[in-house]
XYZ file of C-alpha atoms in Angstrom:
692
model
C 83.272 89.107 67.522
C 82.247 92.498 67.488
C 85.610 95.139 68.085
C 83.629 95.641 70.819
C 84.033 93.069 72.157
C 87.380 92.264 70.808
C 89.049 95.439 72.697
C 87.338 94.593 76.223
C 88.310 90.868 76.276
C 92.337 91.976 74.730
C 92.591 94.368 77.509
C 90.834 92.360 79.940
C 93.155 89.763 80.027
C 96.039 91.256 79.328
C 95.165 93.418 82.462
C 95.208 90.225 84.579
C 98.296 88.203 83.178
C 99.891 91.639 84.119
C 98.463 91.510 87.743
C 98.819 87.837 88.383
C 102.679 88.407 87.237
C 103.157 92.292 89.535
C 101.772 89.726 92.392
C 104.302 87.741 92.355
C 107.353 90.230 93.763
C 104.275 92.020 95.442
C 103.134 88.295 96.971
C 107.082 87.867 97.989
C 107.269 91.783 99.385
C 104.253 90.517 101.787
C 105.485 87.667 103.210
C 108.805 89.130 103.668
C 107.302 91.130 105.876
C 105.523 88.951 107.114
C 108.271 86.682 108.902
C 109.403 90.278 110.136
C 106.189 90.570 111.784
C 106.451 87.435 113.482
C 109.845 87.239 114.686
C 108.634 90.717 116.479
C 106.182 89.803 117.877
C 106.942 85.659 118.979
C 106.256 86.532 122.798
C 103.524 87.715 121.620
C 99.907 85.970 121.935
C 99.154 82.935 119.245
C 96.138 85.377 118.576
C 98.446 88.855 117.557
C 100.679 86.433 115.202
C 96.985 84.937 113.804
C 96.033 88.699 112.351
C 99.209 89.258 111.205
C 99.117 85.933 109.415
C 95.483 86.804 108.371
C 96.590 90.473 107.315
C 99.449 89.293 104.988
C 97.396 86.477 103.877
C 94.404 89.021 102.802
C 96.930 91.739 101.430
C 98.716 88.968 98.825
C 94.935 88.088 97.545
C 94.081 92.477 97.516
C 97.052 93.242 95.411
C 96.348 91.479 92.120
C 92.982 92.863 92.451
C 93.630 96.242 93.016
C 96.512 96.281 90.800
C 93.972 95.418 88.205
C 91.617 97.702 88.996
C 94.202 100.334 88.003
C 95.515 99.283 85.165
C 91.989 98.748 84.063
C 91.051 101.953 85.003
C 94.349 103.141 83.233
C 92.708 101.377 79.507
C 89.389 102.596 80.185
C 90.442 105.330 77.905
C 91.260 103.379 74.745
C 88.478 100.975 75.412
C 86.258 103.802 75.167
C 87.599 105.148 71.509
C 88.031 101.529 70.196
C 84.350 100.617 70.992
C 82.775 104.207 69.938
C 84.955 103.656 66.680
C 83.808 100.407 65.373
C 80.345 101.567 62.949
C 82.808 104.652 61.778
C 85.382 102.129 60.842
C 82.823 99.657 59.134
C 81.451 102.626 56.659
C 85.304 103.839 55.928
C 85.414 99.939 54.650
C 82.388 100.082 52.793
C 83.664 103.279 51.339
C 80.333 105.437 52.826
C 80.511 108.851 53.315
C 78.887 111.475 55.424
C 79.090 115.063 55.957
C 81.189 116.253 58.783
C 82.071 119.745 57.566
C 85.240 120.653 55.622
C 87.287 118.294 58.482
C 84.886 115.614 58.509
C 87.394 113.432 56.401
C 90.161 112.937 58.899
C 88.546 113.654 61.680
C 86.422 110.625 61.137
C 89.109 108.197 60.179
C 91.703 109.728 62.972
C 88.475 109.149 66.404
C 87.941 105.340 64.401
C 91.992 104.643 64.671
C 92.906 101.668 66.919
C 95.640 102.440 69.952
C 99.116 101.280 68.683
C 102.368 100.937 71.257
C 101.687 102.869 74.829
C 98.292 104.675 73.147
C 96.382 102.771 74.900
C 96.223 101.905 78.574
C 97.619 102.218 79.071
C 98.048 99.871 80.177
C 99.073 98.776 79.855
C 102.642 98.081 81.006
C 105.873 99.117 79.740
C 106.851 99.521 75.637
C 110.202 97.790 76.172
C 108.040 94.710 76.898
C 104.966 94.738 74.811
C 108.154 95.144 71.716
C 109.790 91.951 72.883
C 106.437 89.879 72.676
C 105.861 89.659 76.178
C 102.329 90.920 76.097
C 101.449 87.364 74.041
C 103.308 85.613 77.100
C 101.107 86.997 79.639
C 98.028 86.209 78.130
C 98.667 82.550 78.202
C 100.168 83.041 81.849
C 95.959 83.759 82.362
C 95.306 80.540 80.527
C 97.380 79.276 83.001
C 96.319 80.352 85.605
C 92.526 79.514 84.863
C 93.158 76.225 84.525
C 95.205 75.736 87.829
C 92.697 77.734 88.924
C 90.139 75.295 88.247
C 92.021 72.296 89.791
C 92.065 73.670 92.889
C 88.820 74.460 92.513
C 87.620 70.765 91.836
C 89.850 69.221 94.641
C 88.513 72.278 97.417
C 84.562 70.969 96.279
C 85.634 66.797 96.409
C 87.267 68.009 99.606
C 83.972 70.033 100.756
C 81.993 67.028 99.452
C 84.151 64.377 102.252
C 83.170 66.584 104.581
C 79.843 66.382 104.346
C 79.955 62.683 103.937
C 81.220 62.700 107.533
C 78.346 63.780 108.897
C 76.305 61.613 107.886
C 77.995 58.085 107.433
C 79.221 56.352 110.275
C 78.224 59.003 113.221
C 76.258 58.741 116.175
C 75.987 59.925 119.520
C 77.982 59.530 122.164
C 76.319 58.812 125.665
C 74.648 61.303 128.262
C 77.561 62.097 129.985
C 79.952 63.473 126.935
C 76.536 65.511 126.459
C 76.659 67.069 130.249
C 80.641 67.305 129.708
C 79.969 69.497 126.047
C 77.439 71.569 127.471
C 79.642 72.821 130.455
C 82.359 73.329 127.792
C 80.861 75.211 125.655
C 79.708 77.365 128.940
C 83.101 77.896 129.907
C 84.032 78.963 126.370
C 80.987 80.794 125.676
C 79.530 78.979 122.885
C 76.558 80.361 122.268
C 75.398 78.268 119.125
C 74.324 74.561 119.431
C 76.912 71.921 118.577
C 76.447 68.213 118.247
C 79.577 65.561 119.752
C 80.052 62.025 117.485
C 81.508 59.221 117.464
C 83.028 58.574 114.146
C 85.116 55.832 112.614
C 85.996 58.084 109.394
C 88.679 60.312 111.486
C 92.163 59.960 113.470
C 91.712 62.893 115.142
C 88.915 65.133 116.780
C 87.630 67.781 113.544
C 84.948 70.063 113.805
C 82.753 69.949 110.690
C 80.381 72.367 109.457
C 79.862 75.675 110.073
C 75.628 76.851 110.571
C 75.368 72.969 112.044
C 78.667 72.334 113.161
C 79.383 68.946 114.472
C 82.916 67.788 116.687
C 83.086 64.267 115.400
C 85.686 61.618 117.905
C 87.581 58.783 116.512
C 86.205 55.487 118.669
C 90.474 55.040 119.303
C 90.752 58.699 121.787
C 87.467 57.167 123.312
C 88.939 54.477 124.107
C 92.598 55.781 124.282
C 92.119 58.356 126.215
C 91.205 59.191 129.539
C 88.032 61.659 130.457
C 90.293 64.390 130.885
C 91.954 63.840 128.351
C 89.383 63.738 125.685
C 87.461 67.022 127.330
C 90.977 69.218 126.934
C 90.650 68.140 122.763
C 87.082 68.596 122.841
C 87.946 71.929 124.102
C 89.697 72.522 121.298
C 87.683 71.988 118.912
C 84.629 74.027 120.511
C 87.600 77.111 120.522
C 87.110 76.296 116.363
C 83.476 76.644 116.407
C 83.818 79.986 118.694
C 86.288 81.844 116.904
C 84.342 80.730 113.355
C 87.648 79.045 112.163
C 85.233 76.032 110.438
C 83.858 79.558 107.750
C 87.596 81.298 108.311
C 89.224 77.932 107.067
C 87.301 77.922 103.643
C 87.654 81.018 102.790
C 91.518 80.903 103.395
C 90.899 78.031 101.037
C 89.325 79.495 97.852
C 92.429 82.422 98.765
C 95.162 78.873 97.841
C 93.099 78.387 94.904
C 93.204 82.030 93.778
C 97.172 82.235 94.545
C 97.839 78.649 93.876
C 101.094 79.096 91.748
C 102.646 81.392 94.510
C 104.999 79.904 96.730
C 104.983 82.362 99.542
C 101.407 82.477 99.613
C 101.390 78.145 100.893
C 103.739 79.471 103.098
C 101.933 82.472 104.427
C 98.907 80.563 104.880
C 100.303 77.025 107.048
C 101.617 80.095 109.558
C 97.734 81.139 109.795
C 96.761 78.000 110.282
C 99.421 77.129 112.570
C 99.109 80.013 114.760
C 95.010 79.052 114.617
C 96.059 75.660 116.750
C 97.930 77.575 118.800
C 95.236 80.290 119.600
C 93.133 77.465 119.950
C 95.091 74.984 122.425
C 95.750 78.162 124.294
C 91.606 78.364 124.592
C 91.293 74.693 124.923
C 94.190 74.745 128.460
C 92.523 77.330 129.915
C 89.385 76.317 130.219
C 90.179 72.834 131.638
C 91.498 71.640 134.931
C 94.973 69.717 134.418
C 97.065 72.776 132.655
C 99.344 72.742 129.800
C 100.639 69.809 130.391
C 98.266 67.453 130.810
C 97.042 68.869 127.682
C 100.346 68.273 125.585
C 100.465 64.494 126.930
C 96.786 64.482 125.485
C 98.522 65.529 121.612
C 100.834 63.192 122.636
C 98.780 59.937 123.672
C 96.794 61.125 120.434
C 99.617 61.131 117.947
C 100.645 57.628 119.299
C 96.728 56.628 118.875
C 97.446 57.350 114.753
C 100.696 56.240 114.085
C 98.869 53.075 115.287
C 95.773 53.424 113.171
C 98.298 53.773 110.170
C 96.250 54.495 106.902
C 93.633 52.235 107.759
C 91.409 55.986 108.423
C 90.036 56.960 105.000
C 90.451 60.887 105.619
C 92.153 62.802 107.483
C 90.051 66.041 107.937
C 91.549 67.773 110.823
C 91.643 71.104 111.128
C 95.800 71.955 110.459
C 96.692 68.414 112.456
C 98.515 66.581 110.513
C 101.442 64.356 112.612
C 104.548 67.496 112.237
C 101.515 69.767 113.829
C 100.625 67.835 117.040
C 104.637 66.909 117.715
C 105.280 70.937 117.367
C 101.941 72.272 119.612
C 103.375 69.655 122.219
C 106.626 70.947 122.008
C 105.157 74.501 122.159
C 102.806 73.966 125.314
C 105.621 72.313 127.326
C 108.438 75.327 126.231
C 110.553 72.829 124.004
C 112.701 75.011 121.387
C 110.957 74.145 117.986
C 112.401 71.295 115.804
C 115.352 72.719 113.614
C 114.131 72.253 109.529
C 115.843 69.874 107.475
C 118.882 71.105 106.167
C 119.380 71.809 102.544
C 115.269 72.302 101.908
C 114.437 75.016 99.779
C 111.701 77.117 101.631
C 108.879 78.438 100.273
C 109.729 82.032 101.584
C 113.026 81.373 100.149
C 111.816 80.391 97.473
C 109.221 83.528 96.955
C 112.597 85.297 97.665
C 114.278 84.074 94.612
C 111.441 84.689 92.421
C 111.911 87.906 93.945
C 115.659 88.758 93.097
C 114.873 87.011 89.783
C 112.217 89.481 88.409
C 114.339 92.012 90.135
C 117.124 90.996 87.816
C 115.017 91.120 85.198
C 113.464 94.116 85.270
C 116.645 96.123 85.898
C 118.255 94.440 82.522
C 115.532 95.532 80.611
C 115.584 99.739 81.997
C 119.818 98.880 81.975
C 118.566 98.363 77.814
C 116.331 101.075 77.699
C 118.837 103.534 79.402
C 121.979 102.872 77.114
C 119.638 102.738 73.963
C 118.311 106.243 75.626
C 121.997 107.196 75.730
C 122.343 106.145 72.786
C 120.654 107.872 71.215
C 122.004 111.317 73.177
C 125.197 110.453 72.243
C 124.590 109.819 68.078
C 122.537 113.174 68.320
C 124.518 115.094 70.659
C 127.987 113.737 67.887
C 126.034 114.744 64.785
C 125.694 111.154 64.431
C 121.615 110.446 63.745
C 122.242 110.204 60.482
C 123.524 106.441 61.473
C 120.005 105.775 62.220
C 119.078 106.379 59.017
C 116.154 107.962 59.712
C 115.112 111.087 57.592
C 112.521 114.109 57.867
C 110.619 116.680 55.798
C 109.116 119.089 57.398
C 106.487 121.015 55.718
C 103.344 123.301 56.395
C 100.067 124.416 56.060
C 98.073 127.070 56.308
C 100.956 129.511 56.007
C 100.997 132.269 57.498
C 98.379 131.737 59.684
C 95.922 128.520 61.117
C 92.732 130.009 61.635
C 93.737 134.195 60.327
C 90.014 135.232 61.786
C 90.818 134.003 65.133
C 94.251 135.551 65.242
C 95.624 139.224 65.306
C 98.169 139.852 63.188
C 100.233 140.497 66.363
C 99.859 136.874 67.055
C 100.919 135.548 63.951
C 103.662 138.139 63.537
C 104.329 136.660 66.889
C 104.452 133.203 65.880
C 106.114 133.001 62.678
C 109.100 134.793 64.264
C 109.507 131.505 66.832
C 108.743 129.079 63.918
C 111.243 130.335 61.883
C 114.285 130.638 65.011
C 113.456 127.076 66.102
C 113.595 125.531 62.582
C 116.811 127.783 61.726
C 118.628 126.302 65.549
C 116.880 122.938 64.071
C 118.642 123.816 60.243
C 115.705 122.824 58.887
C 114.648 124.000 55.161
C 110.142 123.895 54.972
C 107.750 124.201 52.274
C 105.117 125.978 53.155
C 101.601 126.185 51.554
C 99.847 129.395 51.119
C 95.711 129.466 50.087
C 95.348 133.261 49.098
C 91.798 133.412 49.517
C 93.352 132.960 53.284
C 94.657 135.641 53.401
C 91.867 138.063 53.917
C 90.773 141.528 51.649
C 88.280 142.990 54.379
C 91.474 144.889 55.464
C 95.014 145.795 53.506
C 97.004 146.271 55.982
C 96.462 143.280 57.793
C 96.470 141.314 54.637
C 99.722 143.492 53.187
C 101.651 142.166 57.204
C 100.355 138.702 56.356
C 102.293 139.078 52.425
C 105.076 140.297 54.168
C 105.281 137.432 56.949
C 105.453 135.021 53.122
C 107.694 137.209 52.829
C 110.324 136.647 55.817
C 109.356 132.643 55.158
C 111.341 133.129 51.729
C 113.603 135.577 53.189
C 114.680 132.476 55.797
C 115.106 129.854 53.408
C 112.109 128.636 53.234
C 110.192 127.713 50.380
C 106.226 128.177 49.497
C 103.540 126.535 47.533
C 100.247 126.322 46.273
C 97.539 124.473 47.978
C 94.476 126.322 45.852
C 93.126 130.202 46.421
C 89.447 128.601 48.516
C 91.436 125.693 49.803
C 88.529 123.452 47.569
C 88.314 120.097 48.402
C 88.540 118.120 45.303
C 85.900 115.451 46.703
C 82.684 117.117 46.242
C 84.196 120.222 43.935
C 83.571 120.047 40.133
C 86.891 119.680 38.076
C 87.052 122.775 35.856
C 86.008 124.645 39.272
C 88.860 123.211 41.332
C 90.910 123.802 38.285
C 90.223 127.079 37.990
C 91.190 127.574 42.094
C 94.252 125.930 41.693
C 95.024 128.994 39.103
C 93.996 131.897 40.832
C 95.763 130.422 44.337
C 99.345 130.777 41.549
C 99.013 134.167 41.262
C 100.320 136.445 44.927
C 102.445 132.828 44.900
C 104.583 133.547 41.323
C 104.840 137.152 42.230
C 106.308 136.984 45.395
C 108.873 133.460 43.922
C 110.019 135.452 41.170
C 110.716 138.700 43.343
C 113.348 135.807 44.424
C 114.157 134.567 41.229
C 112.480 131.329 42.527
C 109.415 129.134 40.076
C 106.775 128.005 41.823
C 106.876 124.195 41.778
C 105.394 122.693 44.647
C 101.278 121.742 44.797
C 99.523 120.474 48.438
C 96.132 119.045 48.067
C 93.609 120.597 49.847
C 92.587 118.065 52.845
C 95.096 115.641 51.184
C 92.012 114.847 49.044
C 92.935 113.040 45.303
C 89.370 113.416 43.460
C 86.140 110.830 44.181
C 87.072 108.413 41.570
C 89.587 107.028 39.271
C 89.123 109.669 36.186
C 88.929 112.388 38.332
C 91.878 111.430 40.088
C 93.682 111.088 36.553
C 92.971 114.717 35.330
C 93.882 116.440 37.773
C 96.996 115.113 38.053
C 97.865 115.264 34.733
C 96.201 118.800 35.188
C 98.863 119.998 37.786
C 101.990 117.862 35.692
C 101.133 120.460 32.688
C 100.943 123.420 35.237
C 104.550 121.852 37.005
C 103.823 121.158 39.953
C 104.920 118.777 41.781
C 102.431 117.373 44.636
C 102.761 117.493 48.341
C 103.400 114.073 49.262
C 102.547 113.917 52.699
C 103.388 110.710 55.038
C 102.530 111.701 57.938
C 99.486 112.929 58.298
C 98.269 113.814 62.228
C 95.614 115.801 64.095
C 97.907 118.606 64.202
C 94.762 120.842 63.541
C 92.174 119.783 66.010
C 95.056 120.732 68.415
C 95.887 124.198 67.431
C 91.673 124.174 67.437
C 91.719 123.286 70.934
C 94.155 126.274 71.683
C 93.722 128.522 69.910
C 90.059 128.464 71.005
C 91.449 128.413 75.262
C 92.840 131.675 74.422
C 90.163 132.838 72.957
C 88.596 133.082 75.992
C 91.050 133.814 78.518
C 92.199 130.192 79.345
C 95.833 130.157 79.955
C 95.701 126.713 81.858
C 93.310 124.879 79.103
C 95.743 126.542 76.785
C 98.846 125.629 78.026
C 96.923 121.642 79.196
C 96.268 120.713 75.647
C 99.665 122.490 74.894
C 101.148 119.677 76.820
C 99.535 117.211 74.762
C 100.659 118.029 71.454
C 104.179 116.491 71.629
C 103.365 113.261 72.951
C 100.286 112.346 70.530
C 103.070 113.909 67.644
C 105.880 110.981 68.894
C 103.227 108.245 68.801
C 102.582 108.891 65.415
C 105.292 108.727 64.446
C 105.699 105.411 65.800
C 102.444 104.505 63.893
C 103.327 105.357 60.724
C 106.927 104.204 61.642
C 105.766 100.433 61.191
C 103.198 101.525 59.276
C 106.126 102.292 56.720
C 107.804 98.565 57.384
C 104.367 96.865 56.769
C 104.521 98.211 53.193
C 108.031 98.475 51.946
C 109.880 96.410 54.784
C 112.014 99.544 55.266
C 111.655 103.133 57.048
C 110.933 105.841 53.710
C 111.943 109.204 54.007
C 109.127 111.003 55.562
C 107.374 113.798 54.963
C 105.771 115.740 57.955
C 102.676 118.030 57.469
C 101.837 120.909 60.342
C 99.820 123.415 61.053
C 101.047 127.219 61.518
C 99.267 128.051 64.091
C 100.519 129.515 67.534
C 100.355 125.569 70.007
C 102.623 124.270 67.122
C 105.302 127.844 67.345
C 104.886 127.144 70.741
C 105.810 123.348 70.734
C 107.714 123.290 67.573
C 110.729 122.678 69.270
C 110.333 120.297 71.591
C 108.408 118.556 69.009
C 112.056 119.188 66.557
C 113.424 117.084 69.782
C 111.623 114.815 69.720
C 112.208 113.927 66.316
C 115.823 113.856 67.064
C 115.687 111.710 70.111
C 113.676 109.381 67.844
C 116.884 109.367 65.766
C 116.110 111.863 62.797
C 117.772 113.988 60.408
C 115.996 116.800 58.691
C 116.208 117.189 54.769
C 114.203 119.244 52.325
C 111.404 117.890 50.772
C 113.438 117.304 47.106
C 115.201 114.824 49.004
C 113.136 112.671 50.563
C 111.172 112.480 47.657
C 113.792 110.943 45.769
C 113.886 107.912 47.639
C 112.143 104.963 44.577
C 108.935 104.468 47.502
C 107.644 107.868 46.027
C 107.438 106.638 42.730
C 105.788 103.811 43.803
C 101.344 104.355 42.136
C 98.418 104.334 44.539
C 95.259 104.147 43.433
C 93.390 105.099 45.931
C 90.070 107.231 45.786
C 87.424 108.612 47.554
C 86.413 110.893 50.531
C 88.522 110.511 52.752
C 92.058 112.851 52.712
C 94.841 110.445 53.574
C 98.875 109.781 53.878
C 100.435 108.326 51.056
C 101.733 105.479 54.002
C 98.072 104.869 54.019
C 97.482 104.856 50.303
C 100.600 102.730 49.080
C 99.345 100.535 52.601
C 95.902 100.628 50.236
C 97.202 99.605 47.234
C 99.162 96.804 48.792
C 96.586 95.932 51.263
C 93.091 97.112 49.943
C 92.913 98.700 53.514
C 93.994 101.679 56.133
C 95.361 101.467 58.959
C 93.690 102.555 62.172
C 95.509 105.396 63.250
C 96.283 106.581 67.033
C 93.648 108.973 68.055
C 92.979 112.674 70.116
C 94.194 112.239 73.674
C 91.238 112.071 76.123
C 92.153 115.506 78.163
C 92.698 116.954 74.692
C 89.742 115.859 73.303
C 87.374 117.629 76.124
C 88.473 120.955 74.695
C 87.991 120.342 71.463
C 84.287 121.199 71.317
C 83.265 117.694 69.991
C 85.767 117.458 67.029
C 88.021 114.511 67.197
C 84.817 112.167 69.564
C 82.435 109.704 68.079
C 79.960 110.969 66.082
C 76.774 110.177 69.743
C 79.870 111.994 72.004
C 80.582 114.525 69.794
C 76.688 115.762 69.849
C 76.646 115.611 74.047
C 79.632 118.353 73.668
C 77.933 120.665 71.848
C 74.001 120.497 73.237
């Protein structure tokens, strides 16, 4: 099965399972509302009560369908991204390459990513449920439901076959006298459809069979045991069913019972519908025949006596809602007697549904309590300065200091973003390392260049450190090693001067695009070269599509589209939280624990705008900020990694690849943000359409 088919099948089954689970409380609520409605309509006509019951049953059937559609719509965007990524990931795993420009290696890796918890539909259900393994149980719930539907469908089909045989076997037309009576009753009831009247030894009560060609079957015992007036009244009842198209409605009702077989409230509602249907037909029969309600009630009582006398000798009983108990209830209704009290200590389906609703409410409340309790505990730990108890630490680093894509930012914009970023880091007590590409500072205007250099001094004055990311940000994958080494050396001059002004040494190096070489030999030679120049490598463990948010945000600002810029910014922190979740899980899978993380960000306006919220999110997740020196003291950073190739990936991906031989699929961009990214972060075919 392809990735497309697997994702579609998984989403379909999970959405259906959640729709079934939600239908439990939805159906119970509908049944409760119907009970209230029937109580309010106790003096209304049977037809009005029947309409209320039918509407309730339709609502119970529609609720899970609408829930499924809603869940499916929420997961559609995630499913589309997963379907479009299959070809890209096949190329990745095969080690193939393509040229999508400078950012292609990272963009294609992320756009091929599958969803982590909470990154799809949306689907999806609350993260609390998924984290505790309820999702697999939901899928088994669908299997159980399908098996139940199959069993009830077989039973329904069997009943339909038996009804068809009743029309053909042992049924013979009655005499001309009864045909005249039938014609007269049809006229009185307004039944225009042709109806046959036959005697049958296979039924116990007058029974209507068929919709397009209806047949009323009269038991032989009724012909001999009932008076003509009584039998005409019972035939009028069956003609009322024809007039109301009840045979077809009953088939649809049986189909609804098949689909909702698991719900006690559905069966209770269905019984109310059948009972009120019989009452409505009783009222029509009384109005169409002589003798009134008392005479008709006596006919029903006599029929019940005849059924009891027949016992179980008749092979089938297919009367529409006419079992013994319903006949007694109908008689008591017609003569105005109070209904029989239900048997004591019997749990009714409505009560069972109420208990089910209560149980679900308790489970949900418990889940919410646990989740909110955990959130409160996290807040208390953070406020009390005890976030370290969670064991999570993170070092914050920046590339493209002081300005990401400086050609799009005026020096005033860069100065403003730098000031806010440094202030927010100071407020959260963060000491970062910023990596500089001297060639990106610009040389066309010395005043602008010197202004950017002054911003580098501001970074150092604020207590942060600067590192080298080569002069022209050259990718080692497609750059000859000697040219790349020359570019590294060229990127040192300004940094050594600025650091020397503060008696500091240049010691950090960040591989551009996180690419450490196209092959093992180049990788080894580059590492030895950097070590020989006294560098420590910037080992990024959390590598995101931060730069795509920056691109989309900067393009919106360039167009003076403030609303779009704000909406893109609003997507940034939720996306970064999904990235944290992903890499936390990857760390546990690779090392069996969460190691100190190294987060790489860009110095873009969107990051400056959202950094305070980003830092707060990290604290909420239990992170304590440490320096890059402190983070890499963990023994995990001494582990070898053998990954080479076109793709620049995080060190956690590298360690995972060295251990398992495969890269892990990462979360992809939010659909809303992607539509403003000029195709970046989209699958190739969608990217082409966007640019066209």
